[in-house]
Amino acid sequence: MNKNYYAIIMAGGVGSRFWPVSTTEFPKQFHDMLGTGETLIQKTFTRLSQIIPKENILILTNEAYNDIVLEQLPMIQQEQIVLEPAMRNTAPCILYASLKIKKQNPDAVMVVAPSDHWIEDEVQFCSNLQYAFDFCERDENLMTLGILPTFANTGYGYIEFDKLDSRPIKKVKQFREKPDYATARKFIQSRNFLWNAGIFVWSAKTVLKAYEEFQPVMYNHFMNGYEVLNTPNEEAFIRDNYPLAQNISVDYAILEKAQNVYVLPATFDWNDLGTWGSLYDKLPKDEQENAVVNASVYLENATNNIIRTEGKKLVVIDGLTDYIIVDKDDVLLIYPKNKEQDIKQIVSKIQ
């Protein structure tokens, strides 16, 4: 394995759209959402370790989840867990982790990947990642892996690339925010838009140069503690200074400003597992298109539902179509799939 390859797994999210399974205390990346025997973060770590040395994989997460990470990934060391004392979006935490990696290995190239996505065909994933690593080792490039859209999805950001660019890796024209349905349809029809999966590849030198140019205040703020990174004094510096960093995404902070951004249309199957509906799409179905996780079921006049319980609880349903039925501890959720985006708001009201 190439010792210059690194990964940053983003594992600090709460996943509130997957309530009641995903909670602030125990979010979705630490659950076996698909009933495979592995949690999402375990699947992500295993996938990345096929191409990246295990000791070079960092887990970026909130300090509240430190013990859960160590329990679920017993093969890593405490120093591989990069703890955020406050939630500040993706730009500060990626800068923090990139500085740690640069100090450890100035020749590092890295992938930044979410912990809670589902990727099939891992051979293709590793092939795409290798291609991106090679591209970013050769030149000062910032890269993202884009997903070929299969329908006019309004829940994803999009990446627009030059229609006339026939190369495998395309020059990014611009990043586009989550569109309305009519705009998403136009994107699909134009054939030069990809879904933004939030998977980034770059060298430590290149991404830090971009931070220095486009986010000098943030860059200098963290550089004030560069000498203590990867030492026992790091924790105190980060605890005092991290909460002062601007709350901004890496897309806004860097990628939308830089001119050396490229995208590789991915050749693997991908799902962001952002909602119960997206999870339903990945699960096997019965003859009536019901997806069942863990539960034992007796169903009549029930179609297109997702049903999930803890253990093997018997669930009896008659007359429900397109519903989310989830039983977890002292909460029972019975909710229309077409209103799944509202679950996040409901959680904020009842907690």
mmCIF file of C-alpha atoms in Angstrom:
data_model
loop_
_atom_site.group_PDB
_atom_site.id
_atom_site.type_symbol
_atom_site.label_atom_id
_atom_site.label_comp_id
_atom_site.label_asym_id
_atom_site.label_seq_id
_atom_site.Cartn_x
_atom_site.Cartn_y
_atom_site.Cartn_z
ATOM 1 C CA MET A 1 0.000 0.000 0.000
ATOM 2 C CA ASN A 2 1.103 3.556 -0.715
ATOM 3 C CA LYS A 3 2.124 5.190 2.570
ATOM 4 C CA ASN A 4 1.289 8.622 1.118
ATOM 5 C CA TYR A 5 -2.409 7.770 0.864
ATOM 6 C CA TYR A 6 -4.668 9.124 3.612
ATOM 7 C CA ALA A 7 -8.391 9.340 4.293
ATOM 8 C CA ILE A 8 -10.559 11.644 6.389
ATOM 9 C CA ILE A 9 -13.879 10.010 7.287
ATOM 10 C CA MET A 10 -16.493 12.623 8.191
ATOM 11 C CA ALA A 11 -18.486 11.160 11.069
ATOM 12 C CA GLY A 12 -19.863 14.092 13.028
ATOM 13 C CA GLY A 13 -23.403 14.357 11.655
ATOM 14 C CA VAL A 14 -26.585 13.691 13.594
ATOM 15 C CA GLY A 15 -28.758 12.221 10.815
ATOM 16 C CA SER A 16 -31.990 13.599 12.253
ATOM 17 C CA ARG A 17 -34.070 12.513 9.223
ATOM 18 C CA PHE A 18 -33.510 8.930 10.421
ATOM 19 C CA TRP A 19 -35.157 9.530 13.769
ATOM 20 C CA PRO A 20 -36.058 7.615 15.916
ATOM 21 C CA VAL A 21 -33.188 5.217 15.083
ATOM 22 C CA SER A 22 -30.658 8.021 14.602
ATOM 23 C CA THR A 23 -30.388 10.332 17.608
ATOM 24 C CA THR A 24 -27.976 13.006 18.789
ATOM 25 C CA GLU A 25 -26.555 10.531 21.288
ATOM 26 C CA PHE A 26 -26.176 7.711 18.732
ATOM 27 C CA PRO A 27 -26.422 8.939 15.110
ATOM 28 C CA LYS A 28 -27.007 6.895 11.965
ATOM 29 C CA GLN A 29 -23.352 6.330 10.998
ATOM 30 C CA PHE A 30 -23.027 4.083 14.041
ATOM 31 C CA HIS A 31 -26.083 1.963 13.143
ATOM 32 C CA ASP A 32 -26.459 -1.048 10.878
ATOM 33 C CA MET A 33 -29.093 0.709 8.799
ATOM 34 C CA LEU A 34 -29.398 -1.975 6.111
ATOM 35 C CA GLY A 35 -29.250 -5.059 8.308
ATOM 36 C CA THR A 36 -25.897 -6.208 6.828
ATOM 37 C CA GLY A 37 -24.110 -6.942 10.101
ATOM 38 C CA GLU A 38 -21.893 -3.835 9.805
ATOM 39 C CA THR A 39 -22.588 -0.237 10.749
ATOM 40 C CA LEU A 40 -22.220 2.451 8.099
ATOM 41 C CA ILE A 41 -18.932 3.744 9.509
ATOM 42 C CA GLN A 42 -17.570 0.198 9.670
ATOM 43 C CA LYS A 43 -18.494 -0.329 6.008
ATOM 44 C CA THR A 44 -16.825 2.958 5.062
ATOM 45 C CA PHE A 45 -13.624 2.140 6.960
ATOM 46 C CA THR A 46 -13.422 -1.347 5.432
ATOM 47 C CA ARG A 47 -13.935 0.047 1.932
ATOM 48 C CA LEU A 48 -11.249 2.728 2.272
ATOM 49 C CA SER A 49 -8.754 0.367 3.889
ATOM 50 C CA GLN A 50 -8.645 -1.634 0.646
ATOM 51 C CA ILE A 51 -6.496 1.127 -0.839
ATOM 52 C CA ILE A 52 -5.347 3.215 2.147
ATOM 53 C CA PRO A 53 -3.227 1.955 5.084
ATOM 54 C CA LYS A 54 -5.449 1.557 8.152
ATOM 55 C CA GLU A 55 -3.133 3.737 10.236
ATOM 56 C CA ASN A 56 -3.579 6.587 7.716
ATOM 57 C CA ILE A 57 -7.363 6.766 8.076
ATOM 58 C CA LEU A 58 -8.565 9.581 10.341
ATOM 59 C CA ILE A 59 -12.059 9.782 11.795
ATOM 60 C CA LEU A 60 -13.388 13.324 12.100
ATOM 61 C CA THR A 61 -16.173 13.407 14.637
ATOM 62 C CA ASN A 62 -17.663 15.241 17.577
ATOM 63 C CA GLU A 63 -15.955 14.590 20.890
ATOM 64 C CA ALA A 64 -19.228 13.100 22.184
ATOM 65 C CA TYR A 65 -18.758 10.131 19.815
ATOM 66 C CA ASN A 66 -15.145 9.280 20.673
ATOM 67 C CA ASP A 67 -15.970 6.144 22.667
ATOM 68 C CA ILE A 68 -18.439 4.884 20.053
ATOM 69 C CA VAL A 69 -15.794 5.212 17.319
ATOM 70 C CA LEU A 70 -13.229 3.289 19.380
ATOM 71 C CA GLU A 71 -15.770 0.569 20.125
ATOM 72 C CA GLN A 72 -16.838 0.152 16.497
ATOM 73 C CA LEU A 73 -13.345 0.519 14.989
ATOM 74 C CA PRO A 74 -11.087 -1.295 17.473
ATOM 75 C CA MET A 75 -8.259 -1.476 14.909
ATOM 76 C CA ILE A 76 -7.537 2.265 15.119
ATOM 77 C CA GLN A 77 -5.610 4.283 17.692
ATOM 78 C CA GLN A 78 -6.907 7.225 19.697
ATOM 79 C CA GLU A 79 -4.674 9.614 17.748
ATOM 80 C CA GLN A 80 -6.549 8.699 14.543
ATOM 81 C CA ILE A 81 -9.729 10.247 15.941
ATOM 82 C CA VAL A 82 -9.865 13.982 15.239
ATOM 83 C CA LEU A 83 -12.323 15.480 17.700
ATOM 84 C CA GLU A 84 -14.366 18.627 17.107
ATOM 85 C CA PRO A 85 -15.253 20.462 20.335
ATOM 86 C CA ALA A 86 -17.973 22.362 18.432
ATOM 87 C CA MET A 87 -19.926 21.906 15.185
ATOM 88 C CA ARG A 88 -18.529 24.284 12.548
ATOM 89 C CA ASN A 89 -19.465 22.673 9.206
ATOM 90 C CA THR A 90 -16.922 21.047 6.889
ATOM 91 C CA ALA A 91 -14.364 23.774 6.082
ATOM 92 C CA PRO A 92 -12.772 24.135 9.554
ATOM 93 C CA CYS A 93 -12.650 20.417 10.325
ATOM 94 C CA ILE A 94 -11.121 19.522 6.940
ATOM 95 C CA LEU A 95 -8.514 22.259 7.402
ATOM 96 C CA TYR A 96 -7.720 20.985 10.895
ATOM 97 C CA ALA A 97 -7.329 17.380 9.757
ATOM 98 C CA SER A 98 -5.354 18.374 6.640
ATOM 99 C CA LEU A 99 -2.837 20.306 8.751
ATOM 100 C CA LYS A 100 -2.361 17.263 10.983
ATOM 101 C CA ILE A 101 -1.777 15.073 7.928
ATOM 102 C CA LYS A 102 0.596 17.590 6.289
ATOM 103 C CA LYS A 103 2.675 17.764 9.453
ATOM 104 C CA GLN A 104 2.864 13.972 9.553
ATOM 105 C CA ASN A 105 3.562 13.527 5.842
ATOM 106 C CA PRO A 106 4.142 16.531 3.532
ATOM 107 C CA ASP A 107 3.673 14.288 0.462
ATOM 108 C CA ALA A 108 0.242 13.064 1.505
ATOM 109 C CA VAL A 109 -2.717 12.820 -0.857
ATOM 110 C CA MET A 110 -6.083 12.288 0.758
ATOM 111 C CA VAL A 111 -9.714 11.470 0.201
ATOM 112 C CA VAL A 112 -12.409 13.143 2.292
ATOM 113 C CA ALA A 113 -15.473 10.908 2.479
ATOM 114 C CA PRO A 114 -18.743 10.828 4.442
ATOM 115 C CA SER A 115 -19.119 7.970 6.911
ATOM 116 C CA ASP A 116 -22.783 7.266 6.201
ATOM 117 C CA HIS A 117 -23.078 6.708 2.439
ATOM 118 C CA TRP A 118 -23.775 3.402 0.747
ATOM 119 C CA ILE A 119 -21.454 2.383 -2.104
ATOM 120 C CA GLU A 120 -21.843 -0.777 -4.125
ATOM 121 C CA ASP A 121 -19.193 -2.232 -6.446
ATOM 122 C CA GLU A 122 -16.243 -1.460 -4.224
ATOM 123 C CA VAL A 123 -13.810 -2.594 -6.917
ATOM 124 C CA GLN A 124 -14.988 0.303 -9.081
ATOM 125 C CA PHE A 125 -14.837 2.658 -6.112
ATOM 126 C CA CYS A 126 -11.194 1.755 -5.470
ATOM 127 C CA SER A 127 -10.432 2.112 -9.184
ATOM 128 C CA ASN A 128 -11.994 5.590 -9.284
ATOM 129 C CA LEU A 129 -10.160 6.590 -6.114
ATOM 130 C CA GLN A 130 -6.817 5.380 -7.480
ATOM 131 C CA TYR A 131 -7.413 7.385 -10.661
ATOM 132 C CA ALA A 132 -8.134 10.488 -8.594
ATOM 133 C CA PHE A 133 -5.077 9.968 -6.372
ATOM 134 C CA ASP A 134 -2.840 9.706 -9.462
ATOM 135 C CA PHE A 135 -4.355 12.898 -10.898
ATOM 136 C CA CYS A 136 -3.830 14.853 -7.676
ATOM 137 C CA GLU A 137 -0.288 13.565 -7.159
ATOM 138 C CA ARG A 138 0.758 14.780 -10.624
ATOM 139 C CA ASP A 139 -0.538 18.347 -10.420
ATOM 140 C CA GLU A 140 -2.077 20.872 -8.045
ATOM 141 C CA ASN A 141 -5.677 19.731 -8.507
ATOM 142 C CA LEU A 142 -8.726 19.754 -6.269
ATOM 143 C CA MET A 143 -11.025 16.879 -7.179
ATOM 144 C CA THR A 144 -14.471 15.591 -6.414
ATOM 145 C CA LEU A 145 -16.219 12.381 -7.441
ATOM 146 C CA GLY A 146 -19.564 13.134 -9.090
ATOM 147 C CA ILE A 147 -22.472 10.721 -9.451
ATOM 148 C CA LEU A 148 -24.317 10.253 -12.733
ATOM 149 C CA PRO A 149 -27.908 11.354 -11.994
ATOM 150 C CA THR A 150 -30.629 8.754 -12.445
ATOM 151 C CA PHE A 151 -33.583 11.099 -11.877
ATOM 152 C CA ALA A 152 -34.341 14.766 -11.174
ATOM 153 C CA ASN A 153 -33.428 14.726 -7.502
ATOM 154 C CA THR A 154 -34.072 17.982 -5.622
ATOM 155 C CA GLY A 155 -32.264 16.847 -2.477
ATOM 156 C CA TYR A 156 -28.709 16.924 -3.860
ATOM 157 C CA GLY A 157 -26.366 19.663 -4.977
ATOM 158 C CA TYR A 158 -25.146 19.400 -8.569
ATOM 159 C CA ILE A 159 -21.780 19.823 -10.306
ATOM 160 C CA GLU A 160 -21.773 21.377 -13.761
ATOM 161 C CA PHE A 161 -18.909 20.511 -16.089
ATOM 162 C CA ASP A 162 -17.930 21.628 -19.587
ATOM 163 C CA LYS A 163 -20.070 19.819 -22.160
ATOM 164 C CA LEU A 164 -17.241 19.821 -24.687
ATOM 165 C CA ASP A 165 -14.715 18.264 -22.308
ATOM 166 C CA SER A 166 -14.197 14.709 -23.596
ATOM 167 C CA ARG A 167 -11.549 13.740 -21.023
ATOM 168 C CA PRO A 168 -12.419 11.218 -18.287
ATOM 169 C CA ILE A 169 -11.768 13.895 -15.647
ATOM 170 C CA LYS A 170 -13.787 17.040 -16.353
ATOM 171 C CA LYS A 171 -13.074 20.657 -15.489
ATOM 172 C CA VAL A 172 -15.785 21.925 -13.119
ATOM 173 C CA LYS A 173 -17.681 24.962 -14.395
ATOM 174 C CA GLN A 174 -19.655 25.577 -11.216
ATOM 175 C CA PHE A 175 -21.347 24.014 -8.227
ATOM 176 C CA ARG A 176 -25.118 24.388 -8.133
ATOM 177 C CA GLU A 177 -27.292 24.402 -5.032
ATOM 178 C CA LYS A 178 -30.162 21.970 -4.489
ATOM 179 C CA PRO A 179 -32.571 22.862 -7.332
ATOM 180 C CA ASP A 180 -36.344 22.842 -7.616
ATOM 181 C CA TYR A 181 -37.843 20.029 -9.688
ATOM 182 C CA ALA A 182 -38.045 21.966 -12.963
ATOM 183 C CA THR A 183 -34.399 23.023 -12.694
ATOM 184 C CA ALA A 184 -33.314 19.491 -11.765
ATOM 185 C CA ARG A 185 -35.052 18.180 -14.896
ATOM 186 C CA LYS A 186 -33.150 20.708 -17.029
ATOM 187 C CA PHE A 187 -29.902 19.588 -15.410
ATOM 188 C CA ILE A 188 -30.635 15.956 -16.273
ATOM 189 C CA GLN A 189 -31.614 16.761 -19.852
ATOM 190 C CA SER A 190 -28.481 18.819 -20.486
ATOM 191 C CA ARG A 191 -26.262 15.796 -19.654
ATOM 192 C CA ASN A 192 -23.411 17.790 -18.170
ATOM 193 C CA PHE A 193 -24.468 17.744 -14.533
ATOM 194 C CA LEU A 194 -23.535 15.292 -11.776
ATOM 195 C CA TRP A 195 -24.757 14.830 -8.232
ATOM 196 C CA ASN A 196 -22.357 16.205 -5.634
ATOM 197 C CA ALA A 197 -21.559 13.238 -3.375
ATOM 198 C CA GLY A 198 -19.275 15.179 -1.044
ATOM 199 C CA ILE A 199 -16.284 12.920 -1.797
ATOM 200 C CA PHE A 200 -13.124 15.002 -2.334
ATOM 201 C CA VAL A 201 -9.545 14.148 -3.294
ATOM 202 C CA TRP A 202 -6.445 16.376 -3.164
ATOM 203 C CA SER A 203 -2.903 16.566 -1.893
ATOM 204 C CA ALA A 204 -2.270 18.113 1.508
ATOM 205 C CA LYS A 205 -0.111 20.798 -0.098
ATOM 206 C CA THR A 206 -2.747 21.758 -2.686
ATOM 207 C CA VAL A 207 -5.719 21.996 -0.352
ATOM 208 C CA LEU A 208 -3.749 23.989 2.248
ATOM 209 C CA LYS A 209 -2.561 26.358 -0.469
ATOM 210 C CA ALA A 210 -6.228 26.868 -1.410
ATOM 211 C CA TYR A 211 -7.164 27.596 2.214
ATOM 212 C CA GLU A 212 -4.316 30.085 2.488
ATOM 213 C CA GLU A 213 -5.534 31.869 -0.656
ATOM 214 C CA PHE A 214 -9.309 31.812 -0.193
ATOM 215 C CA GLN A 215 -9.707 31.578 3.598
ATOM 216 C CA PRO A 216 -6.661 33.391 4.995
ATOM 217 C CA VAL A 217 -8.293 34.253 8.328
ATOM 218 C CA MET A 218 -9.255 30.624 8.992
ATOM 219 C CA TYR A 219 -5.914 29.359 7.695
ATOM 220 C CA ASN A 220 -3.873 31.680 9.924
ATOM 221 C CA HIS A 221 -6.142 30.938 12.874
ATOM 222 C CA PHE A 222 -5.279 27.235 12.723
ATOM 223 C CA MET A 223 -1.648 27.824 11.720
ATOM 224 C CA ASN A 224 -1.184 29.591 15.056
ATOM 225 C CA GLY A 225 -1.299 26.114 16.580
ATOM 226 C CA TYR A 226 0.596 24.228 13.894
ATOM 227 C CA GLU A 227 3.545 23.535 16.189
ATOM 228 C CA VAL A 228 1.381 21.739 18.751
ATOM 229 C CA LEU A 229 -0.533 19.554 16.270
ATOM 230 C CA ASN A 230 0.095 15.827 16.800
ATOM 231 C CA THR A 231 1.482 16.584 20.283
ATOM 232 C CA PRO A 232 -0.084 16.405 23.773
ATOM 233 C CA ASN A 233 -0.693 20.178 23.629
ATOM 234 C CA GLU A 234 -2.974 19.929 20.586
ATOM 235 C CA GLU A 235 -6.134 19.277 22.607
ATOM 236 C CA ALA A 236 -5.890 22.493 24.617
ATOM 237 C CA PHE A 237 -5.258 24.615 21.519
ATOM 238 C CA ILE A 238 -8.178 23.091 19.625
ATOM 239 C CA ARG A 239 -10.542 23.371 22.591
ATOM 240 C CA ASP A 240 -9.835 27.092 22.897
ATOM 241 C CA ASN A 241 -9.603 27.986 19.213
ATOM 242 C CA TYR A 242 -11.784 25.625 17.182
ATOM 243 C CA PRO A 243 -15.123 27.159 18.311
ATOM 244 C CA LEU A 244 -13.904 30.543 17.040
ATOM 245 C CA ALA A 245 -13.622 29.301 13.438
ATOM 246 C CA GLN A 246 -16.175 30.401 10.853
ATOM 247 C CA ASN A 247 -19.140 28.064 10.320
ATOM 248 C CA ILE A 248 -18.881 27.363 6.576
ATOM 249 C CA SER A 249 -18.797 24.394 4.209
ATOM 250 C CA VAL A 250 -15.706 23.476 2.202
ATOM 251 C CA ASP A 251 -17.810 23.901 -0.960
ATOM 252 C CA TYR A 252 -18.451 27.585 -0.209
ATOM 253 C CA ALA A 253 -15.070 28.238 1.380
ATOM 254 C CA ILE A 254 -12.800 26.689 -1.249
ATOM 255 C CA LEU A 255 -14.316 24.777 -4.147
ATOM 256 C CA GLU A 256 -16.628 27.493 -5.470
ATOM 257 C CA LYS A 257 -13.725 29.957 -5.520
ATOM 258 C CA ALA A 258 -10.846 27.863 -6.893
ATOM 259 C CA GLN A 259 -10.094 27.491 -10.612
ATOM 260 C CA ASN A 260 -8.291 24.132 -10.382
ATOM 261 C CA VAL A 261 -11.346 22.004 -9.503
ATOM 262 C CA TYR A 262 -12.087 18.827 -11.463
ATOM 263 C CA VAL A 263 -14.690 16.082 -11.281
ATOM 264 C CA LEU A 264 -14.561 12.398 -12.162
ATOM 265 C CA PRO A 265 -17.952 10.872 -13.068
ATOM 266 C CA ALA A 266 -18.038 7.861 -10.766
ATOM 267 C CA THR A 267 -18.610 4.347 -12.085
ATOM 268 C CA PHE A 268 -19.886 2.852 -8.820
ATOM 269 C CA ASP A 269 -23.444 2.716 -7.503
ATOM 270 C CA TRP A 270 -23.989 5.299 -4.759
ATOM 271 C CA ASN A 271 -26.690 6.351 -2.331
ATOM 272 C CA ASP A 272 -26.305 9.018 0.332
ATOM 273 C CA LEU A 273 -28.758 7.263 2.679
ATOM 274 C CA GLY A 274 -30.034 10.663 3.721
ATOM 275 C CA THR A 275 -33.672 9.708 4.408
ATOM 276 C CA TRP A 276 -35.850 6.696 5.119
ATOM 277 C CA GLY A 277 -36.913 6.838 1.473
ATOM 278 C CA SER A 278 -33.344 6.569 0.201
ATOM 279 C CA LEU A 279 -32.784 3.640 2.560
ATOM 280 C CA TYR A 280 -35.965 2.013 1.222
ATOM 281 C CA ASP A 281 -34.529 2.244 -2.298
ATOM 282 C CA LYS A 282 -31.487 0.142 -1.310
ATOM 283 C CA LEU A 283 -33.289 -2.570 0.657
ATOM 284 C CA PRO A 284 -34.657 -5.811 -0.797
ATOM 285 C CA LYS A 285 -38.449 -5.831 -1.179
ATOM 286 C CA ASP A 286 -41.193 -8.441 -0.909
ATOM 287 C CA GLU A 287 -43.795 -9.076 -3.619
ATOM 288 C CA GLN A 288 -45.761 -6.016 -2.504
ATOM 289 C CA GLU A 289 -42.661 -3.778 -2.537
ATOM 290 C CA ASN A 290 -42.383 -3.633 1.247
ATOM 291 C CA ALA A 291 -38.860 -3.341 2.698
ATOM 292 C CA VAL A 292 -38.413 -5.014 6.082
ATOM 293 C CA VAL A 293 -35.434 -4.705 8.463
ATOM 294 C CA ASN A 294 -35.271 -6.966 11.549
ATOM 295 C CA ALA A 295 -39.060 -7.238 11.987
ATOM 296 C CA SER A 296 -41.276 -10.272 11.532
ATOM 297 C CA VAL A 297 -44.326 -9.121 9.620
ATOM 298 C CA TYR A 298 -47.889 -10.085 8.781
ATOM 299 C CA LEU A 299 -49.102 -7.783 6.009
ATOM 300 C CA GLU A 300 -52.387 -7.379 4.176
ATOM 301 C CA ASN A 301 -53.202 -4.598 1.705
ATOM 302 C CA ALA A 302 -49.791 -3.097 2.519
ATOM 303 C CA THR A 303 -47.490 -1.896 -0.257
ATOM 304 C CA ASN A 304 -44.353 0.217 -0.694
ATOM 305 C CA ASN A 305 -43.692 0.545 3.029
ATOM 306 C CA ILE A 306 -40.426 0.451 4.965
ATOM 307 C CA ILE A 307 -40.763 -1.392 8.271
ATOM 308 C CA ARG A 308 -37.959 -1.503 10.839
ATOM 309 C CA THR A 309 -37.889 -2.682 14.435
ATOM 310 C CA GLU A 310 -35.328 -3.551 17.061
ATOM 311 C CA GLY A 311 -35.034 -7.292 17.513
ATOM 312 C CA LYS A 312 -37.608 -9.517 15.805
ATOM 313 C CA LYS A 313 -40.830 -7.835 16.890
ATOM 314 C CA LEU A 314 -43.970 -9.020 15.078
ATOM 315 C CA VAL A 315 -45.578 -6.175 13.112
ATOM 316 C CA VAL A 316 -49.110 -6.568 11.757
ATOM 317 C CA ILE A 317 -50.232 -4.056 9.107
ATOM 318 C CA ASP A 318 -53.407 -3.788 7.053
ATOM 319 C CA GLY A 319 -54.201 -0.953 4.665
ATOM 320 C CA LEU A 320 -51.025 1.132 4.624
ATOM 321 C CA THR A 321 -49.227 2.270 1.455
ATOM 322 C CA ASP A 322 -46.048 4.356 1.160
ATOM 323 C CA TYR A 323 -45.401 4.630 4.901
ATOM 324 C CA ILE A 324 -42.373 4.622 7.188
ATOM 325 C CA ILE A 325 -42.996 2.361 10.204
ATOM 326 C CA VAL A 326 -40.143 2.364 12.729
ATOM 327 C CA ASP A 327 -40.199 1.007 16.274
ATOM 328 C CA LYS A 328 -37.263 1.981 18.504
ATOM 329 C CA ASP A 329 -37.234 1.815 22.293
ATOM 330 C CA ASP A 330 -40.087 4.031 23.519
ATOM 331 C CA VAL A 331 -40.849 5.617 20.133
ATOM 332 C CA LEU A 332 -43.116 4.352 17.341
ATOM 333 C CA LEU A 333 -43.002 6.313 14.083
ATOM 334 C CA ILE A 334 -45.757 5.859 11.482
ATOM 335 C CA TYR A 335 -45.225 8.510 8.838
ATOM 336 C CA PRO A 336 -45.920 9.065 5.118
ATOM 337 C CA LYS A 337 -42.858 8.555 2.934
ATOM 338 C CA ASN A 338 -43.736 11.603 0.849
ATOM 339 C CA LYS A 339 -43.326 13.793 3.957
ATOM 340 C CA GLU A 340 -40.023 12.275 5.103
ATOM 341 C CA GLN A 341 -38.171 15.600 4.847
ATOM 342 C CA ASP A 342 -40.430 16.917 7.632
ATOM 343 C CA ILE A 343 -39.138 14.404 10.181
ATOM 344 C CA LYS A 344 -36.186 16.662 10.963
ATOM 345 C CA GLN A 345 -38.551 19.515 11.903
ATOM 346 C CA ILE A 346 -40.710 17.220 14.030
ATOM 347 C CA VAL A 347 -37.678 16.053 16.021
ATOM 348 C CA SER A 348 -36.749 19.667 16.808
ATOM 349 C CA LYS A 349 -40.278 20.321 18.100
ATOM 350 C CA ILE A 350 -40.656 17.308 20.397
ATOM 351 C CA GLN A 351 -37.183 17.157 21.919
#
